[in-house]
Each structure stands twice: as C-alpha cells, then as structure tokens.
mmCIF file of C-alpha atoms and ligand atoms in Angstrom:
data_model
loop_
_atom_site.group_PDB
_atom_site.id
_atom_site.type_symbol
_atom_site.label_atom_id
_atom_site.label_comp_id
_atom_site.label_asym_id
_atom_site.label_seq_id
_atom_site.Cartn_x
_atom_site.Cartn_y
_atom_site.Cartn_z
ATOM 1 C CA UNK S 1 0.000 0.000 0.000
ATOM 2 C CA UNK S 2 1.472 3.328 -0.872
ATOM 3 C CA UNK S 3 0.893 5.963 1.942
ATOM 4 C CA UNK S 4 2.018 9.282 3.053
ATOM 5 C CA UNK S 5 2.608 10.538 6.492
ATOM 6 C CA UNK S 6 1.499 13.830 7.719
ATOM 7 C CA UNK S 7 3.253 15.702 9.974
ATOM 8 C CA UNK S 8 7.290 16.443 9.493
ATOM 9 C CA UNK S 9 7.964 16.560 13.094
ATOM 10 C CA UNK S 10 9.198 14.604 15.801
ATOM 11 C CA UNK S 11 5.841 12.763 15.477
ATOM 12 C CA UNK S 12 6.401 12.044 11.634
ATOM 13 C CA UNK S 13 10.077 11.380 12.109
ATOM 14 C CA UNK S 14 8.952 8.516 14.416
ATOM 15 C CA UNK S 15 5.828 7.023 12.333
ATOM 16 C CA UNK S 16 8.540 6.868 9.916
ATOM 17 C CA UNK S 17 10.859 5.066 11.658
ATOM 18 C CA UNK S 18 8.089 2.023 12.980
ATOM 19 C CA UNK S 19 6.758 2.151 9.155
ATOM 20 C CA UNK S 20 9.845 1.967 6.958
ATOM 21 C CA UNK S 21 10.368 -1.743 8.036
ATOM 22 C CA UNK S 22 7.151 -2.707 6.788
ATOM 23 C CA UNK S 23 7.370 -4.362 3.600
ATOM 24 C CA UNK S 24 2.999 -3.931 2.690
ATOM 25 C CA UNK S 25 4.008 -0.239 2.878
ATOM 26 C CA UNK S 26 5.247 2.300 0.590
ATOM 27 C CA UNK S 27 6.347 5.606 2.163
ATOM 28 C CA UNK S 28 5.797 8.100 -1.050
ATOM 29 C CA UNK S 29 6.592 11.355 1.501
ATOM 30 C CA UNK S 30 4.883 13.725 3.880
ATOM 31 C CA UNK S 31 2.415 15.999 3.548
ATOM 32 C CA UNK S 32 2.658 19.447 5.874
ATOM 33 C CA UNK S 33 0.588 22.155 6.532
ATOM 34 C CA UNK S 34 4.011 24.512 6.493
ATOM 35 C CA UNK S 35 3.597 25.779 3.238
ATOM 36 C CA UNK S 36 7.648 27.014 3.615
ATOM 37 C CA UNK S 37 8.301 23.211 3.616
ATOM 38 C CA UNK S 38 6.661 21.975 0.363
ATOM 39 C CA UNK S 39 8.949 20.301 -2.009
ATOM 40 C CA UNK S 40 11.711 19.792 0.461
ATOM 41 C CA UNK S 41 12.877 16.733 1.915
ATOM 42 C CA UNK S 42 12.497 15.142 5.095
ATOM 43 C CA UNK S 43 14.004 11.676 6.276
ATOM 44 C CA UNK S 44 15.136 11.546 2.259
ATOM 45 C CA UNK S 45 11.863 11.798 1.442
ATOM 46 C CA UNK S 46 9.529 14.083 -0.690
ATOM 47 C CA UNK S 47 7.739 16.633 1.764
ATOM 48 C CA UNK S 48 4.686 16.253 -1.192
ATOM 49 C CA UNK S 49 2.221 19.584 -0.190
ATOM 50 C CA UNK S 50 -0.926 19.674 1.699
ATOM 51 C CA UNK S 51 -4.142 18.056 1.675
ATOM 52 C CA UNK S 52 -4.938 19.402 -1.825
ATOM 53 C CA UNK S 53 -2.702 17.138 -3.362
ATOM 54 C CA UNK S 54 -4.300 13.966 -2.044
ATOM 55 C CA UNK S 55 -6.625 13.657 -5.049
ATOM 56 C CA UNK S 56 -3.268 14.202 -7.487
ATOM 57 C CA UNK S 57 -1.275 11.730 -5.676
ATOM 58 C CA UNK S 58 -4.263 8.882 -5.711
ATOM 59 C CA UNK S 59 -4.616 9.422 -9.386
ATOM 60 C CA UNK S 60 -0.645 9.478 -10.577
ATOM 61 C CA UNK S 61 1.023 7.686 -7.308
ATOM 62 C CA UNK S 62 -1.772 5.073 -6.229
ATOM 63 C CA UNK S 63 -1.978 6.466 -3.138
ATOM 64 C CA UNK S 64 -4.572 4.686 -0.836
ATOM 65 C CA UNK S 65 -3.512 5.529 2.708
ATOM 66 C CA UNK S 66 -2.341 7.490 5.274
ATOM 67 C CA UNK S 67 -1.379 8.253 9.211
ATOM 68 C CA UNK S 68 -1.397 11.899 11.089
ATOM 69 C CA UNK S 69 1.672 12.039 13.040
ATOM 70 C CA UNK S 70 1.719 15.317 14.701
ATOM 71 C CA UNK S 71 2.169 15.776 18.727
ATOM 72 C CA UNK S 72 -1.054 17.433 19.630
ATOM 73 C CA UNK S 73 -3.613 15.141 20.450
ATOM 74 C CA UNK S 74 -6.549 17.026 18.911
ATOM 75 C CA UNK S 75 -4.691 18.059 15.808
ATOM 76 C CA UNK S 76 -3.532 14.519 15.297
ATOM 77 C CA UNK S 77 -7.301 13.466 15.056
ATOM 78 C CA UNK S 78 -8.325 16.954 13.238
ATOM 79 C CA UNK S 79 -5.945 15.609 10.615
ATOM 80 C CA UNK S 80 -6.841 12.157 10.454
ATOM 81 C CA UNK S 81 -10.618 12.801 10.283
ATOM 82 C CA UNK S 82 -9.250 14.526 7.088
ATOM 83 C CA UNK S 83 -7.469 12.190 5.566
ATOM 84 C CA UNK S 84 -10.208 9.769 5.864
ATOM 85 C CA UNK S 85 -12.571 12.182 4.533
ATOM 86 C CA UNK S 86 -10.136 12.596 1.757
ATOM 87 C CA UNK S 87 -10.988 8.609 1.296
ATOM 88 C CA UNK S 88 -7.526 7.546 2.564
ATOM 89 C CA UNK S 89 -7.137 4.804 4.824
ATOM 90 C CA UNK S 90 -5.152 5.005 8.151
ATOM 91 C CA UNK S 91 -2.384 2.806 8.747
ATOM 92 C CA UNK S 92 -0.664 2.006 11.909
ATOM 93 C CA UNK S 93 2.753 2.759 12.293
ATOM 94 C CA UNK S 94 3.836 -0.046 14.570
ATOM 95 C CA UNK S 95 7.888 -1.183 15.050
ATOM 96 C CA UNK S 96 8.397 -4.609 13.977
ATOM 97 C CA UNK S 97 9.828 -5.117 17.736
ATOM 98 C CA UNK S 98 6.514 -4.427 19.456
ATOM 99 C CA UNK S 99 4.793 -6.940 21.472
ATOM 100 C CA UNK S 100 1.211 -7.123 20.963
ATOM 101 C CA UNK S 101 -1.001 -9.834 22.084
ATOM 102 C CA UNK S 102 -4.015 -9.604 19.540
ATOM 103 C CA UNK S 103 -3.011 -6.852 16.890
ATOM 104 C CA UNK S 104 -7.289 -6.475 16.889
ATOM 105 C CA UNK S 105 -6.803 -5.167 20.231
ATOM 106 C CA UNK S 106 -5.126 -1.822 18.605
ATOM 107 C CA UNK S 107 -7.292 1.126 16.891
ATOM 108 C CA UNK S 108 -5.899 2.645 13.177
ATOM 109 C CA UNK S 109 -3.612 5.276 13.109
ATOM 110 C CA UNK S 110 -1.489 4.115 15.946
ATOM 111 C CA UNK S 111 2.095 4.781 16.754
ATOM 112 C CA UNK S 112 3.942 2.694 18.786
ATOM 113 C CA UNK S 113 7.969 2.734 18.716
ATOM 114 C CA UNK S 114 9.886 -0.026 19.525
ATOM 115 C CA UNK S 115 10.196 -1.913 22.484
ATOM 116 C CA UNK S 116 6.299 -1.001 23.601
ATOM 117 C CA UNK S 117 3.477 -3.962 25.260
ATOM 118 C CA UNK S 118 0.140 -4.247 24.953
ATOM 119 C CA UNK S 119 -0.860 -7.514 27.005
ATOM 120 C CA UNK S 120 -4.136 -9.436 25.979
ATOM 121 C CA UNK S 121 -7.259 -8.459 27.000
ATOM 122 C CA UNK S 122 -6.156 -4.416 26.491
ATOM 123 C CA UNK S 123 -7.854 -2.243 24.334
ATOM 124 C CA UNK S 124 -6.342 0.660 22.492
ATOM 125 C CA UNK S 125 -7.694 3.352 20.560
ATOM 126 C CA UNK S 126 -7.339 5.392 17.524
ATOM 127 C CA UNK S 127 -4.541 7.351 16.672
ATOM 128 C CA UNK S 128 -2.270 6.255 20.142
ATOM 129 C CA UNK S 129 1.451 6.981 20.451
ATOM 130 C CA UNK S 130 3.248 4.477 22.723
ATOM 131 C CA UNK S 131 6.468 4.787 23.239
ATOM 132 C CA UNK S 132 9.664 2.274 24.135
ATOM 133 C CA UNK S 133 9.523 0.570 27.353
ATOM 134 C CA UNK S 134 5.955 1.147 27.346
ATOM 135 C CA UNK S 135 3.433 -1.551 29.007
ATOM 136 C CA UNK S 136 -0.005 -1.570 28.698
ATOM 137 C CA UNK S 137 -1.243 -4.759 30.645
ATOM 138 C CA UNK S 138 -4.047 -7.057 30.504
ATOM 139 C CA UNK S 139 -7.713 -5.710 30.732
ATOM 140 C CA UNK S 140 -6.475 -1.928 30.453
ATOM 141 C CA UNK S 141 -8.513 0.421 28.059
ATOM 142 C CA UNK S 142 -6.549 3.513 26.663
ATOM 143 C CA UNK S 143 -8.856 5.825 25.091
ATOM 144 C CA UNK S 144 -8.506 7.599 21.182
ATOM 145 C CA UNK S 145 -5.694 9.906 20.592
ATOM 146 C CA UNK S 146 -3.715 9.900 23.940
ATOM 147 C CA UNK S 147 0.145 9.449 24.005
ATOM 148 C CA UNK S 148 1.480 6.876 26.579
ATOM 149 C CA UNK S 149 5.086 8.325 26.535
ATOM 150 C CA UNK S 150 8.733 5.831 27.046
ATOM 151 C CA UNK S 151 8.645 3.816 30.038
ATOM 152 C CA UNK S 152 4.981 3.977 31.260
ATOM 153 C CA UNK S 153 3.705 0.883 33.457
ATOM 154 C CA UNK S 154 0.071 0.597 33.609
ATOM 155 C CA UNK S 155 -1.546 -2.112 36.148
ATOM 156 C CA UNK S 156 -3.791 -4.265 34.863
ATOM 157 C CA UNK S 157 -7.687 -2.935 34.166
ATOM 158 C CA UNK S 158 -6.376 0.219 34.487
ATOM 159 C CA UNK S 159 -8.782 2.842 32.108
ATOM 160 C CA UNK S 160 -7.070 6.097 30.451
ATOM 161 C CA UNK S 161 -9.301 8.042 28.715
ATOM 162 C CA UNK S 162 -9.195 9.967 25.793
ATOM 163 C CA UNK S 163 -6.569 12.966 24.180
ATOM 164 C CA UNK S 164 -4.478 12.851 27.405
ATOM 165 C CA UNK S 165 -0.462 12.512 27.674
ATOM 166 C CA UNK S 166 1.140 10.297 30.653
ATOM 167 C CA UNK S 167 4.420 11.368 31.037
ATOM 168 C CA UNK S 168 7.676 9.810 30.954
ATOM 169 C CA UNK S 169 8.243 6.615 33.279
ATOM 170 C CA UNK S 170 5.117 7.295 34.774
ATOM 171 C CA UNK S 171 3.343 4.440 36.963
ATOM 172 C CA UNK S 172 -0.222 3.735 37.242
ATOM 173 C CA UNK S 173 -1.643 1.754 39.956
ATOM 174 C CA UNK S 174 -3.968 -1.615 39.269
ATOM 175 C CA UNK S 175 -7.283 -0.315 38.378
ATOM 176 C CA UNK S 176 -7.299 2.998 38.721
ATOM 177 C CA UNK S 177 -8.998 5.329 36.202
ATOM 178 C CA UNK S 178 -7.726 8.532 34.281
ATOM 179 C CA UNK S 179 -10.103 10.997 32.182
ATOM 180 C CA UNK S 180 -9.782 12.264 29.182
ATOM 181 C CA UNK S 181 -7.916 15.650 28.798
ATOM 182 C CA UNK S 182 -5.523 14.717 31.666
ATOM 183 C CA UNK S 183 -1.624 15.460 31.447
ATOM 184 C CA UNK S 184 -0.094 12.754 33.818
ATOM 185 C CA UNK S 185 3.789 14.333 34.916
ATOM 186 C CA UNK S 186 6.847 12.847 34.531
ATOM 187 C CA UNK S 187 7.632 10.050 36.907
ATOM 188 C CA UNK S 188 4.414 9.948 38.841
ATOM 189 C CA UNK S 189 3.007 7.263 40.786
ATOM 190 C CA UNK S 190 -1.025 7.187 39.823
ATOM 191 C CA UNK S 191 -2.393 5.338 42.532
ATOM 192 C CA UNK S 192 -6.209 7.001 42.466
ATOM 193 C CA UNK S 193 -8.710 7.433 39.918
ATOM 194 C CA UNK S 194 -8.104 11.366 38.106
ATOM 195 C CA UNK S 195 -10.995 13.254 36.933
ATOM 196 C CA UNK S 196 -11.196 15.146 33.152
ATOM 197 C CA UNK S 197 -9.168 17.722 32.269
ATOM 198 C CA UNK S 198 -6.594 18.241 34.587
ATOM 199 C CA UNK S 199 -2.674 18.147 35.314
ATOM 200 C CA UNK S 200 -1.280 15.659 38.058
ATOM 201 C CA UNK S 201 2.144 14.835 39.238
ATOM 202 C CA UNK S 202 4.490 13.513 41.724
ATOM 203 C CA UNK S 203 4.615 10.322 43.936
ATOM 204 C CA UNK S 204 1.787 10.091 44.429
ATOM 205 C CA UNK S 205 0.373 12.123 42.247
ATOM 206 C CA UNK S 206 -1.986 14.776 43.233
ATOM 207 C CA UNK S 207 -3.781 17.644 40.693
ATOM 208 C CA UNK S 208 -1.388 20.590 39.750
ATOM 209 C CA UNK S 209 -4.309 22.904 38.292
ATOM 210 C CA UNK S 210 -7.119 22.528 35.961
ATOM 211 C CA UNK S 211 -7.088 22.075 31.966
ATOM 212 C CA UNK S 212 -9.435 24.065 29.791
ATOM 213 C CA UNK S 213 -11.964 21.565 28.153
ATOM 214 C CA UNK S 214 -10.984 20.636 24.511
ATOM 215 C CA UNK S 215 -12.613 21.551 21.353
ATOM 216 C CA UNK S 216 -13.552 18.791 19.471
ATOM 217 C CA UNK S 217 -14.531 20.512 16.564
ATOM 218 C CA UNK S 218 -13.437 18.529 12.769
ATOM 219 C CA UNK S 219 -13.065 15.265 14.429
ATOM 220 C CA UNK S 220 -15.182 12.633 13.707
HETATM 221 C C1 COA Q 1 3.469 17.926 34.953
HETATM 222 C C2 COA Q 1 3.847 18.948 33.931
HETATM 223 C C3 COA Q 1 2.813 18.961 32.788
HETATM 224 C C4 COA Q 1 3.812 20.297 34.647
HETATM 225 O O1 COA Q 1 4.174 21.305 33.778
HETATM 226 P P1 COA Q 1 3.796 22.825 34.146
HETATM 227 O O2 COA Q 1 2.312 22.942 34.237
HETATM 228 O O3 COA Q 1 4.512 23.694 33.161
HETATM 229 O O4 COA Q 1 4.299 22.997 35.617
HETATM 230 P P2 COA Q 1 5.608 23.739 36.196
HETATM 231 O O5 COA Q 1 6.839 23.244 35.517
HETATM 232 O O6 COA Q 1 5.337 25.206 36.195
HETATM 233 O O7 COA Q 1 5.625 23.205 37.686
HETATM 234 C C5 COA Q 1 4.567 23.490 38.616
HETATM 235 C C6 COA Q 1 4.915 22.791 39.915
HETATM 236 O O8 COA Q 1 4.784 21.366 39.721
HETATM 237 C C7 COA Q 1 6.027 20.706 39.987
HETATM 238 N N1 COA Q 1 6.183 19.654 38.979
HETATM 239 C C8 COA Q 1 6.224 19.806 37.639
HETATM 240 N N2 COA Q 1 6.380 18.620 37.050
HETATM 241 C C9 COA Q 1 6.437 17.698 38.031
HETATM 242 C C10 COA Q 1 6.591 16.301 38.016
HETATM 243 N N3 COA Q 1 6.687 15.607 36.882
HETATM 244 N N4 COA Q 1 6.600 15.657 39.213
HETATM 245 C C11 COA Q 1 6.487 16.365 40.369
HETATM 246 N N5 COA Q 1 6.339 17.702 40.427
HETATM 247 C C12 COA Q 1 6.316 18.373 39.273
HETATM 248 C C13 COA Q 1 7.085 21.785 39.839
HETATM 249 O O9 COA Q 1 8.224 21.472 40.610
HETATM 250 C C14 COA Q 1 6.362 22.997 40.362
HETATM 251 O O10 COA Q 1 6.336 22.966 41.779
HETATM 252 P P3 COA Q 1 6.486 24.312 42.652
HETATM 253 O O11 COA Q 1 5.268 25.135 42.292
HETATM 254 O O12 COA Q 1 6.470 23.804 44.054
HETATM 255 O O13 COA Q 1 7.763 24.948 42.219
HETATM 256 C C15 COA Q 1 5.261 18.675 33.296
HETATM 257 O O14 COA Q 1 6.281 18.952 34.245
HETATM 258 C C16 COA Q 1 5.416 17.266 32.805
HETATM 259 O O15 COA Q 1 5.849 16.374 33.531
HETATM 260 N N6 COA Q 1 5.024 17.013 31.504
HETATM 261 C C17 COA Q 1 5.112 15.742 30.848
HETATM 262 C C18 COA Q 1 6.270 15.747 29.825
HETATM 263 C C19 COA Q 1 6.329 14.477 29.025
HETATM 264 O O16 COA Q 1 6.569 13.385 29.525
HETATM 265 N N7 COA Q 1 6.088 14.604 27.726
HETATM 266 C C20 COA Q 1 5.973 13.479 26.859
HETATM 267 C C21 COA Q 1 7.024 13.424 25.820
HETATM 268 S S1 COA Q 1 6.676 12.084 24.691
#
C-alpha cells in the first residue's frame, strides 16, 4: 500500500521510523501544513504539499492511505478525520519489535515505537502513540488519541481516557482510572482514579491545576 505521512515533526520522524520496516508499505513522503516546507525533503523523502494534493497523488502515485503524526492530540485526530474524509485509509505505524497480544486489540492510526506492550485483553484506541519501554497490561482500556510516553507501566484494568499525555516513566496503579484531557507528569506514581481535564504529578500524584476543556470541533 502506498501511503504518506502527515506531519514532518518529531511525530512524523517517528511514524517513519516504525513504518519503513514494513514491507505492505510504501512511504511516497509527507504531507505538511508549512507551506515554507513543500517540495523539500524530510528523512530523504519528498515533503509532497498539503491536503490538496491527495486527489493528485491517488490518481498518478496510487496512493490509498495514510497516518497523522503530529504531537497534539486534537490536531492529530483533526488531521486524520481529514485524511479519511479525503478517502484515505489510516495505517498504523507499529515497530516490527513491538509486542502485541491480539493486533485487533489496537485502533488505526497508531504509533507505537519499539520496544512497547500491549498484554491481551487491552484495548487501544485510535490514533495512540506508545512509546519504548511502554506496558499496557491485561484488561487496560486507553482511550482515542492519547500518548502513553517511554517507560509507562500501567496495572492491569487500568482505564485512560481519551486525548491525554502520561508522562515519561510514569506508573499507574492496578485499576485505577484517568479521564480524558488529563496530562499525567513525569515520573508519577497514579495510585487514584483522576478526573477530566486536569494536570497531576508527583509520587503520588496529586492535581497541579485545571485544563481548559478541549474543542472537538473537525473530528469525527
Ligand atoms: C506535569 C507537567 C505537565 C507540569 O508542567 P507545568 O504545568 O509547566 O508545571 P511547572 O513546571 O510550572 O511546575 C509546577 C509545579 O509542579 C512541579 N512539577 C512539575 N512537574 C512535576 C513532576 N513531573 N513531578 C512532580 N512535580 C512536578 C514543579 O516542581 C512545580 O512545583 P512548585 O510550584 O512547588 O515549584 C510537566 O512537568 C510534565 O511532567 N510534563 C510531561 C512531559 C512528558 O513526559 N512529555 C511526553 C514526551 S513524549
């Protein structure tokens, strides 16, 4: 399948690097909403335009799918409601050497570099970034569009909701449940349930301050 990845940031450089093993896929370039950046190169390939060229690039290039790699959680799935309006399909962008127990068990568009887990019995969404040393154990549910950054231990059944970020090395306790809209700090220890839209950190970790609800807007 020939694809393009949007997004020619850290995010893209990183779908890149789980998708350029994979011998089904084609990397043809990026696409970027930096106008500055069209017809450059990034990661030796073509940085191809916007979403205007999709229609171009299925007709000359075959082009038949897609993943949004950018950082934001809501722009990732802005963009990837897009590109699947755009009749694209999403790919996941998953390193060869990640363990996953029933590859049903993870929603399109997902990122996970190598060296991440997700046990059996877990449930992952759309459009979720895992990163290396990452675990998600049995009977946990991670919601659409959240990042689980390097070194996160989940429990098992433990419930993350939806656009949120756990930080680096983070722990969460058995069970416990985290909203959506949540930024979990670096190196905490989760060991209660954390309501929507806020900050936590520390060991253990208790709320910082309160997020602004997101705007869902684009996304379907
Ligand atoms: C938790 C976090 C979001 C707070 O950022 P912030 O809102 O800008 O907060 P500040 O840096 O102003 O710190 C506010 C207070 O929280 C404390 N704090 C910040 N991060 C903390 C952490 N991870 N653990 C414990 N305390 C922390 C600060 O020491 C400060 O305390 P003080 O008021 O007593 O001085 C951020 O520090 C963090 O950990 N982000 C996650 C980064 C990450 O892993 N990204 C993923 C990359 S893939």
């Amino acid at each position: 399948v020939n694809i393009v990845i949007y997004g020619c940031g850290e995010n893209g450089s990183q779908a890149f690097h789980c998708l350029r093993h994979d011998k089904n896929v084609n990397i043809l370039g990026f696409l970027d909403g930096n106008a500055s950046k069209h017809g450059g190169e990034y990661l030796g390939k073509p940085i191809l335009g916007d979403f205007d060229e999709i229609p171009r690039l299925c007709r000359d290039a075959q082009l038949t799918g897609a993943i949004s790699a950018i950082g934001d959680n809501v722009v990732r799935a802005r963009v990837a409601s897009k590109l699947r309006r755009a009749g694209l399909q999403i790919v996941r962008a998953i390193h060869p050497q990640v363990m996953i127990e029933s590859p049903l068990s993870v929603g399109e568009g997902a990122i996970f570099e190598m060296g991440a887990a997700v046990h059996a019995m877990a449930a992952v969404g759309e459009g979720v970034f895992m990163g290396t040393a990452t675990i998600v154990a049995h009977h946990c549910r991670v919601g659409n569009y959240t990042i689980l950054s390097g070194g996160v231990s989940t429990g098992g059944g433990v419930s993350i909701g939806s656009y949120s970020l756990v930080g680096v090395g983070a722990s969460i306790h058995p069970h416990v449940t985290i909203g959506s809209n949540v930024i979990v700090g670096v190196g905490a220890a989760v060991i209660k349930d954390v309501p929507d839209n806020v900050v936590v950190a520390g060991v253990p970790a208790r709320v910082l301050r309160e997020l602004p609800p997101l705007d869902l807007a684009g996304i379907e």
